Amino acid sequence: MAMPTLEPIQDGDLLAFCQFLTEHLSSERSAEQWAQAFQQNWGVAKPNNGFLIRDEGKIVGGIGAIYAERIIRGQAERFCNITSWCVLEAFRSQSMRLAMAVVSQPGFHFTDLTPTEVVSKTLQFLKFKPMNERHALWPNIPWPFAQLGGIRVLTDYDAIEGTLAPADAKVFHDHRHLPWLRHLAVGKPGAYCLVTWKPNRLKGVPGALVLGFSDPELFLTYRPTIGSYFLQHGYFYTRAESRLLPRLPKLSHELAGYRNKVFRSDTLTESDISNFYSEIVGLNQ
């Protein structure tokens, strides 16, 4: 019997691969919904959409890859975000071929931000590093002093893009079309912070899950204003990954027990790894 073939997922193969994901990984998304995450124009000429394995012409496994370029400390950095690693039981012995094909590509930093426990441990064997999995949560309380300091909250998307610094405006521009994300800019002229979030519930209580922000220090500085805005709109707490914060804010409580996101890079640290430009934002989680 011939060994199953390994090949890159080109755009012409993408819908078939995504149909495989719908049938064998999660039927909650259609093939078209899966494909949307791989079709973003995020600043880099993607070499593929990941890799797949065929047996006698039939897809029996695959691993997705989402590519993007980000500016970190003034330097353009290229990322490959691994996602949706799925192999049929009879072909599990071929799984590592997929992972090795992805991480053997030169010139990228690699991440997996939604790994299962098995995938996380497997990638750590390939020199991926686990990140802090805890989430910080704090109550949103009224804050009537924002206007006294000239601090504003902008929610009009054109106003947000026109107010942010150029690098932050690009991040917003690259994500503003995704309907399940919500964005605001908070601050004052010359010191605005982009905040990307979506509604969340814990034990039935509505809150705001912050996925990312453009400046961690400004985010903490403006935290009372942001929390007051969320509260006015019916969200009673703010929640964010602890690893994204320079320190835990006052009145916060850490939640543990989440899966470790992982990354592999020779030059970047955990604090450089963002949820932007990944399946975290590219798919409606």
Tab-separated table of C-alpha atoms in Angstrom:
chain	number	residue	atom	x	y	z
A	1	MET	CA	0.000	0.000	0.000
A	2	ALA	CA	1.371	3.414	-0.982
A	3	MET	CA	2.079	5.947	1.753
A	4	PRO	CA	-0.497	8.762	1.949
A	5	THR	CA	0.693	11.885	0.151
A	6	LEU	CA	1.458	15.174	1.869
A	7	GLU	CA	0.721	18.395	-0.009
A	8	PRO	CA	0.203	22.100	0.681
A	9	ILE	CA	-3.348	23.400	0.880
A	10	GLN	CA	-3.564	25.794	-2.039
A	11	ASP	CA	-6.513	28.123	-2.530
A	12	GLY	CA	-8.057	25.620	-4.930
A	13	ASP	CA	-7.999	22.945	-2.206
A	14	LEU	CA	-9.238	25.180	0.593
A	15	LEU	CA	-12.971	24.561	0.374
A	16	ALA	CA	-12.468	20.780	0.217
A	17	PHE	CA	-10.213	20.923	3.285
A	18	CYS	CA	-12.765	23.072	5.108
A	19	GLN	CA	-15.522	20.614	4.227
A	20	PHE	CA	-13.328	17.940	5.816
A	21	LEU	CA	-13.144	20.102	8.968
A	22	THR	CA	-16.928	20.500	9.001
A	23	GLU	CA	-17.406	16.745	8.752
A	24	HIS	CA	-14.684	15.617	11.150
A	25	LEU	CA	-13.724	18.482	13.491
A	26	SER	CA	-16.770	20.700	14.092
A	27	SER	CA	-20.082	20.644	12.269
A	28	GLU	CA	-21.039	23.922	13.973
A	29	ARG	CA	-19.294	25.757	11.117
A	30	SER	CA	-19.938	25.357	7.423
A	31	ALA	CA	-17.051	24.884	5.024
A	32	GLU	CA	-17.499	28.495	3.931
A	33	GLN	CA	-17.264	29.722	7.531
A	34	TRP	CA	-14.083	27.727	8.108
A	35	ALA	CA	-12.609	29.088	4.889
A	36	GLN	CA	-13.162	32.703	5.912
A	37	ALA	CA	-10.400	32.489	8.522
A	38	PHE	CA	-7.865	31.521	5.843
A	39	GLN	CA	-8.955	34.150	3.323
A	40	GLN	CA	-7.943	37.266	5.256
A	41	ASN	CA	-5.586	39.732	3.610
A	42	TRP	CA	-3.208	40.265	6.505
A	43	GLY	CA	-0.140	41.711	4.861
A	44	VAL	CA	1.918	38.710	3.825
A	45	ALA	CA	2.077	36.615	0.662
A	46	LYS	CA	0.910	33.316	2.114
A	47	PRO	CA	2.746	30.244	0.797
A	48	ASN	CA	-0.266	27.986	1.441
A	49	ASN	CA	-3.219	27.527	3.799
A	50	GLY	CA	-1.523	24.700	5.677
A	51	PHE	CA	-0.954	21.094	4.643
A	52	LEU	CA	-3.150	18.078	4.037
A	53	ILE	CA	-2.771	14.341	3.635
A	54	ARG	CA	-4.521	12.369	0.926
A	55	ASP	CA	-4.994	8.632	0.681
A	56	GLU	CA	-5.961	7.451	-2.786
A	57	GLY	CA	-7.019	11.001	-3.588
A	58	LYS	CA	-9.227	11.457	-0.513
A	59	ILE	CA	-8.414	13.971	2.234
A	60	VAL	CA	-7.761	12.046	5.450
A	61	GLY	CA	-6.084	14.755	7.517
A	62	GLY	CA	-4.842	18.295	7.534
A	63	ILE	CA	-3.500	21.213	9.500
A	64	GLY	CA	-4.486	24.803	8.789
A	65	ALA	CA	-2.166	27.808	8.729
A	66	ILE	CA	-3.101	31.492	8.851
A	67	TYR	CA	-0.338	33.891	7.817
A	68	ALA	CA	0.101	37.525	8.776
A	69	GLU	CA	2.637	40.293	9.144
A	70	ARG	CA	2.718	42.425	12.292
A	71	ILE	CA	4.849	45.370	13.326
A	72	ILE	CA	6.533	44.745	16.680
A	73	ARG	CA	8.812	47.438	18.116
A	74	GLY	CA	9.063	48.964	14.657
A	75	GLN	CA	10.083	45.693	12.996
A	76	ALA	CA	7.964	43.736	10.509
A	77	GLU	CA	7.493	40.184	11.797
A	78	ARG	CA	5.872	37.308	9.900
A	79	PHE	CA	3.604	34.872	11.713
A	80	CYS	CA	2.188	31.455	10.928
A	81	ASN	CA	-0.775	30.644	13.150
A	82	ILE	CA	-1.457	26.902	13.289
A	83	THR	CA	-5.089	25.880	13.605
A	84	SER	CA	-7.566	23.071	12.957
A	85	TRP	CA	-5.227	20.059	13.127
A	86	CYS	CA	-7.428	17.075	12.326
A	87	VAL	CA	-6.483	13.560	11.161
A	88	LEU	CA	-8.746	10.534	10.800
A	89	GLU	CA	-8.118	7.798	13.356
A	90	ALA	CA	-6.798	5.299	10.808
A	91	PHE	CA	-4.126	7.789	9.701
A	92	ARG	CA	-3.017	9.248	13.059
A	93	SER	CA	0.497	7.933	12.457
A	94	GLN	CA	0.776	10.614	9.749
A	95	SER	CA	-0.016	13.509	12.108
A	96	MET	CA	3.563	14.560	12.796
A	97	ARG	CA	4.248	14.856	9.073
A	98	LEU	CA	1.718	17.684	9.006
A	99	ALA	CA	3.210	19.529	11.970
A	100	MET	CA	6.754	19.172	10.675
A	101	ALA	CA	5.734	20.465	7.250
A	102	VAL	CA	4.331	23.647	8.800
A	103	VAL	CA	7.126	24.430	11.256
A	104	SER	CA	9.859	23.637	8.722
A	105	GLN	CA	8.910	26.755	6.765
A	106	PRO	CA	11.609	29.403	7.293
A	107	GLY	CA	11.072	33.034	8.210
A	108	PHE	CA	8.023	32.726	10.474
A	109	HIS	CA	7.159	32.886	14.144
A	110	PHE	CA	4.674	30.100	14.934
A	111	THR	CA	1.645	30.137	17.223
A	112	ASP	CA	-1.286	27.930	18.137
A	113	LEU	CA	-3.832	29.891	20.153
A	114	THR	CA	-6.632	27.306	20.350
A	115	PRO	CA	-4.843	23.986	20.909
A	116	THR	CA	-6.384	20.963	22.533
A	117	GLU	CA	-4.423	19.582	25.476
A	118	VAL	CA	-2.933	16.870	23.249
A	119	VAL	CA	-1.957	19.357	20.531
A	120	SER	CA	-0.416	21.732	23.077
A	121	LYS	CA	1.781	18.975	24.507
A	122	THR	CA	2.703	17.707	21.048
A	123	LEU	CA	3.792	21.154	19.896
A	124	GLN	CA	5.805	21.650	23.077
A	125	PHE	CA	7.737	18.544	22.000
A	126	LEU	CA	8.554	20.556	18.844
A	127	LYS	CA	10.026	23.375	20.993
A	128	PHE	CA	6.859	25.448	21.292
A	129	LYS	CA	6.634	27.331	24.583
A	130	PRO	CA	3.473	27.390	26.713
A	131	MET	CA	2.041	30.775	27.677
A	132	ASN	CA	0.290	31.863	30.852
A	133	GLU	CA	-3.230	30.461	30.541
A	134	ARG	CA	-4.874	32.510	33.282
A	135	HIS	CA	-7.520	35.157	32.745
A	136	ALA	CA	-7.912	38.305	34.835
A	137	LEU	CA	-11.437	39.433	35.671
A	138	TRP	CA	-12.579	42.614	37.397
A	139	PRO	CA	-15.920	44.354	38.004
A	140	ASN	CA	-17.029	47.289	35.904
A	141	ILE	CA	-17.988	50.221	38.104
A	142	PRO	CA	-19.304	53.727	37.348
A	143	TRP	CA	-16.572	56.287	36.634
A	144	PRO	CA	-17.917	59.846	36.305
A	145	PHE	CA	-14.508	61.541	36.035
A	146	ALA	CA	-13.510	60.570	32.484
A	147	GLN	CA	-14.775	63.751	30.843
A	148	LEU	CA	-12.973	65.897	33.415
A	149	GLY	CA	-9.697	64.514	32.105
A	150	GLY	CA	-10.713	64.906	28.479
A	151	ILE	CA	-10.913	61.142	27.976
A	152	ARG	CA	-13.312	60.023	25.251
A	153	VAL	CA	-14.654	56.670	24.089
A	154	LEU	CA	-15.088	56.423	20.316
A	155	THR	CA	-17.177	53.678	18.743
A	156	ASP	CA	-17.750	55.039	15.234
A	157	TYR	CA	-15.428	52.960	13.072
A	158	ASP	CA	-14.369	55.764	10.745
A	159	ALA	CA	-13.631	57.982	13.740
A	160	ILE	CA	-11.596	55.198	15.348
A	161	GLU	CA	-9.479	54.650	12.252
A	162	GLY	CA	-8.906	58.378	11.835
A	163	THR	CA	-7.870	58.872	15.460
A	164	LEU	CA	-5.415	56.043	16.066
A	165	ALA	CA	-1.685	56.176	15.390
A	166	PRO	CA	-0.860	54.718	11.935
A	167	ALA	CA	0.316	51.289	13.144
A	168	ASP	CA	-2.716	50.894	15.419
A	169	ALA	CA	-5.051	52.134	12.684
A	170	LYS	CA	-3.734	49.379	10.414
A	171	VAL	CA	-4.523	46.710	13.021
A	172	PHE	CA	-8.039	48.107	13.334
A	173	HIS	CA	-8.456	48.341	9.549
A	174	ASP	CA	-7.401	44.703	9.139
A	175	HIS	CA	-10.082	43.512	11.594
A	176	ARG	CA	-12.973	45.988	11.348
A	177	HIS	CA	-14.835	43.903	8.746
A	178	LEU	CA	-15.259	40.883	11.060
A	179	PRO	CA	-18.841	41.239	12.341
A	180	TRP	CA	-18.404	39.249	15.567
A	181	LEU	CA	-15.730	41.643	16.868
A	182	ARG	CA	-16.424	44.963	18.574
A	183	HIS	CA	-13.968	47.838	18.750
A	184	LEU	CA	-13.562	51.101	20.586
A	185	ALA	CA	-10.855	53.724	20.907
A	186	VAL	CA	-10.393	55.339	24.290
A	187	GLY	CA	-8.191	58.261	25.272
A	188	LYS	CA	-7.425	61.792	24.191
A	189	PRO	CA	-5.557	63.356	21.255
A	190	GLY	CA	-2.140	61.797	20.859
A	191	ALA	CA	-2.876	59.008	23.348
A	192	TYR	CA	-5.691	56.796	22.087
A	193	CYS	CA	-5.830	53.058	22.737
A	194	LEU	CA	-7.618	50.568	20.490
A	195	VAL	CA	-9.626	47.944	22.395
A	196	THR	CA	-11.082	44.920	20.603
A	197	TRP	CA	-13.632	42.864	22.507
A	198	LYS	CA	-16.776	40.792	22.296
A	199	PRO	CA	-19.654	39.970	24.651
A	200	ASN	CA	-19.066	37.151	27.110
A	201	ARG	CA	-20.960	35.321	29.848
A	202	LEU	CA	-19.738	33.714	33.048
A	203	LYS	CA	-22.341	31.838	35.093
A	204	GLY	CA	-25.010	33.685	33.155
A	205	VAL	CA	-23.637	37.153	33.945
A	206	PRO	CA	-22.936	39.315	30.861
A	207	GLY	CA	-19.474	40.811	30.571
A	208	ALA	CA	-16.868	41.976	28.078
A	209	LEU	CA	-14.069	39.675	26.918
A	210	VAL	CA	-11.171	41.854	25.759
A	211	LEU	CA	-9.256	40.093	22.989
A	212	GLY	CA	-6.584	42.701	22.428
A	213	PHE	CA	-5.505	46.313	22.738
A	214	SER	CA	-2.907	48.499	21.105
A	215	ASP	CA	-1.116	49.708	24.250
A	216	PRO	CA	-1.146	47.696	27.512
A	217	GLU	CA	-0.198	50.651	29.721
A	218	LEU	CA	-2.829	52.927	28.198
A	219	PHE	CA	-5.381	50.141	28.531
A	220	LEU	CA	-4.750	49.972	32.284
A	221	THR	CA	-4.685	53.766	32.574
A	222	TYR	CA	-8.075	54.050	30.893
A	223	ARG	CA	-9.505	50.953	32.577
A	224	PRO	CA	-12.017	52.892	34.745
A	225	THR	CA	-13.387	54.692	31.680
A	226	ILE	CA	-13.577	51.473	29.670
A	227	GLY	CA	-15.302	49.676	32.537
A	228	SER	CA	-17.814	52.482	32.962
A	229	TYR	CA	-18.598	52.334	29.230
A	230	PHE	CA	-19.131	48.569	29.397
A	231	LEU	CA	-21.356	48.922	32.470
A	232	GLN	CA	-23.522	51.530	30.747
A	233	HIS	CA	-24.137	48.971	28.003
A	234	GLY	CA	-25.056	46.129	30.358
A	235	TYR	CA	-21.703	44.355	30.770
A	236	PHE	CA	-20.851	43.858	34.427
A	237	TYR	CA	-17.243	42.672	34.272
A	238	THR	CA	-14.170	42.885	32.068
A	239	ARG	CA	-12.101	39.812	31.341
A	240	ALA	CA	-8.708	39.596	29.605
A	241	GLU	CA	-5.861	37.123	29.374
A	242	SER	CA	-3.368	37.825	32.156
A	243	ARG	CA	-0.453	37.402	29.761
A	244	LEU	CA	-1.589	40.464	27.789
A	245	LEU	CA	-1.419	42.726	30.844
A	246	PRO	CA	1.762	44.318	32.227
A	247	ARG	CA	0.369	43.686	35.731
A	248	LEU	CA	-2.884	42.655	37.347
A	249	PRO	CA	-5.181	45.630	37.965
A	250	LYS	CA	-6.743	46.437	41.312
A	251	LEU	CA	-9.904	44.522	42.234
A	252	SER	CA	-9.039	41.810	39.716
A	253	HIS	CA	-9.298	38.083	40.270
A	254	GLU	CA	-7.479	35.451	38.239
A	255	LEU	CA	-9.288	32.499	36.695
A	256	ALA	CA	-7.197	29.384	36.066
A	257	GLY	CA	-7.657	26.056	34.311
A	258	TYR	CA	-7.546	27.162	30.669
A	259	ARG	CA	-5.472	25.425	28.004
A	260	ASN	CA	-1.991	26.783	27.384
A	261	LYS	CA	-1.617	28.663	24.133
A	262	VAL	CA	1.806	27.989	22.632
A	263	PHE	CA	4.346	29.741	20.418
A	264	ARG	CA	7.737	29.123	18.860
A	265	SER	CA	10.139	31.964	18.146
A	266	ASP	CA	13.848	32.624	18.478
A	267	THR	CA	13.437	36.364	19.059
A	268	LEU	CA	9.963	37.145	20.418
A	269	THR	CA	8.604	36.670	23.926
A	270	GLU	CA	5.192	35.743	25.270
A	271	SER	CA	4.220	39.409	25.631
A	272	ASP	CA	4.705	39.867	21.869
A	273	ILE	CA	2.126	37.217	20.959
A	274	SER	CA	-1.216	38.831	20.172
A	275	ASN	CA	-4.673	37.427	19.490
A	276	PHE	CA	-4.902	39.726	16.481
A	277	TYR	CA	-4.299	38.123	13.073
A	278	SER	CA	-5.233	34.637	14.279
A	279	GLU	CA	-8.124	32.185	14.372
A	280	ILE	CA	-9.132	33.796	17.689
A	281	VAL	CA	-10.433	36.759	15.692
A	282	GLY	CA	-10.709	35.201	12.225
A	283	LEU	CA	-13.337	32.686	13.351
A	284	ASN	CA	-16.499	33.426	15.285
A	285	GLN	CA	-15.508	31.512	18.431
